[in-house]
Amino acid sequence: MPHVRFSMANSSPPPAADAPILVFDSGVGGLTVLDALRRELPDAPVIYAADNAGLPYGEKSEAEIAARVAGLLGRMAERFRPRLACIACNTASTIALGMVRDVLNIPIVGTVPAIKPAAEITRTGTIGLIGTGATIRQAYVDRLEAEFAADKHLLRLAAPGLVAAAEAKLRGGTPDAGVIADTAAAMKAMAGAENIDTLVLACTHFPLLSEELAEHFPGARQIDGAAGIARRIAFLTQGQAMIRSAGDIALFTRADDKLASLRPALEARGLSRMEIL
Ligand code: DGL
């Protein structure tokens, strides 16, 4: 009798052409990752999910964030059968990426502070990093610093006020200039900050405030992970059929009055259907 060997390598069927890529954040910050993804894969069907009931993550404990993110992604994966999930949130990724990968059997792409590329481009060797309070205290960030920026001067600052400012701007409002100025002043007060030539935006909300931040750090190059994440997703899905047959879905965890003001920004990104989980 011939010896039959079964290989598991290619055993799962390719995803259906309309199987979505799930892009997840606590709020609208992940739209900066979606923008980069649209440039890379314009035909990819997407579900953009925002845990608005849990926003802001940056002020929560590690245990709370891990439980929320793993639980929500599990529910969303069951309901929407995505081909891949992207945690478009530094806070959630630096805390829960490993746990989510353990429980979901689809590829998971996370977002981590862009310390490596920042270390490659800095000329002065001084890098400013702004993120949420929960992100900047993570061991994950210590490891990135030790691995890629051990010979650099990395100044980390928690900038929780910028999350609400970015949310307000995306709703068509004016971001609080005082909050942005206070954040910049706090960074500039750190020892050695006058040498900062590279600013890591370690929260996906912050590229939404790129112009405002540039006013305070005119000489610094801002760097975030969005383009790299989009390239990684394109690599992991290469060869897969993709069709956007209907408008994409923006999914929220709570219905509230503020959602209506988000519509223009969502529709501009092809997210024409709004649903509540
Ligand atoms: N956008 C999220 C990040 O990248 C955090 C915003 C929040 O505090 O919920 O960290």
GROMACS .gro file of N, CA, C and O and ligand atoms in nm, residues 25-26 29 55-58 88-91 132 135 163 202-205, ligand 1:
model
   82
   25ASP      N    1  -0.934   4.956   1.583
   25ASP     CA    2  -0.873   5.053   1.675
   25ASP      C    3  -0.976   5.087   1.783
   25ASP      O    4  -1.093   5.049   1.773
   26SER      N    5  -0.932   5.162   1.882
   26SER     CA    6  -1.027   5.207   1.983
   26SER      C    7  -1.118   5.317   1.928
   26SER      O    8  -1.228   5.339   1.976
   29GLY      N    9  -0.832   5.655   1.505
   29GLY     CA   10  -0.690   5.656   1.473
   29GLY      C   11  -0.651   5.556   1.365
   29GLY      O   12  -0.568   5.584   1.279
   55LEU      N   13  -1.300   5.357   2.420
   55LEU     CA   14  -1.206   5.469   2.403
   55LEU      C   15  -1.204   5.559   2.526
   55LEU      O   16  -1.311   5.588   2.579
   56PRO      N   17  -1.090   5.607   2.576
   56PRO     CA   18  -0.955   5.579   2.527
   56PRO      C   19  -0.891   5.458   2.594
   56PRO      O   20  -0.905   5.440   2.715
   57TYR      N   21  -0.820   5.380   2.514
   57TYR     CA   22  -0.747   5.265   2.571
   57TYR      C   23  -0.627   5.311   2.654
   57TYR      O   24  -0.588   5.245   2.749
   58GLY      N   25  -0.570   5.423   2.613
   58GLY     CA   26  -0.445   5.467   2.675
   58GLY      C   27  -0.453   5.494   2.823
   58GLY      O   28  -0.352   5.499   2.893
   88ALA      N   29  -0.490   4.819   1.445
   88ALA     CA   30  -0.434   4.948   1.404
   88ALA      C   31  -0.427   5.042   1.523
   88ALA      O   32  -0.477   5.155   1.520
   89CYS      N   33  -0.366   4.994   1.629
   89CYS     CA   34  -0.361   5.066   1.756
   89CYS      C   35  -0.234   5.022   1.829
   89CYS      O   36  -0.216   4.902   1.855
   90ASN      N   37  -0.147   5.116   1.857
   90ASN     CA   38  -0.023   5.081   1.928
   90ASN      C   39  -0.051   5.029   2.068
   90ASN      O   40   0.015   4.937   2.115
   91THR      N   41  -0.148   5.092   2.135
   91THR     CA   42  -0.176   5.053   2.274
   91THR      C   43  -0.221   4.907   2.278
   91THR      O   44  -0.168   4.825   2.355
  132THR      N   45   0.033   5.683   2.389
  132THR     CA   46  -0.055   5.688   2.506
  132THR      C   47   0.025   5.646   2.630
  132THR      O   48   0.133   5.585   2.618
  135THR      N   49   0.088   5.280   2.626
  135THR     CA   50   0.191   5.232   2.531
  135THR      C   51   0.331   5.259   2.581
  135THR      O   52   0.416   5.169   2.580
  163VAL      N   53  -0.538   6.231   2.177
  163VAL     CA   54  -0.636   6.135   2.123
  163VAL      C   55  -0.770   6.206   2.101
  163VAL      O   56  -0.828   6.200   1.992
  202ALA      N   57   0.360   5.735   1.802
  202ALA     CA   58   0.336   5.597   1.846
  202ALA      C   59   0.192   5.575   1.890
  202ALA      O   60   0.165   5.502   1.985
  203CYS      N   61   0.102   5.642   1.823
  203CYS     CA   62  -0.041   5.624   1.845
  203CYS      C   63  -0.102   5.654   1.709
  203CYS      O   64  -0.068   5.756   1.647
  204THR      N   65  -0.191   5.566   1.663
  204THR     CA   66  -0.242   5.583   1.526
  204THR      C   67  -0.330   5.707   1.512
  204THR      O   68  -0.356   5.751   1.401
  205HIS      N   69  -0.373   5.764   1.623
  205HIS     CA   70  -0.449   5.890   1.616
  205HIS      C   71  -0.359   6.009   1.575
  205HIS      O   72  -0.408   6.107   1.520
  278DGL     N1   73  -0.509   5.479   1.858
  278DGL     C1   74  -0.461   5.417   1.975
  278DGL     C2   75  -0.312   5.386   1.967
  278DGL     O1   76  -0.256   5.374   1.860
  278DGL     C3   77  -0.493   5.470   2.112
  278DGL     C4   78  -0.598   5.568   2.142
  278DGL     C5   79  -0.659   5.541   2.278
  278DGL     O2   80  -0.608   5.586   2.381
  278DGL     O3   81  -0.762   5.468   2.277
  278DGL     O4   82  -0.248   5.369   2.068
   0.00000   0.00000   0.00000
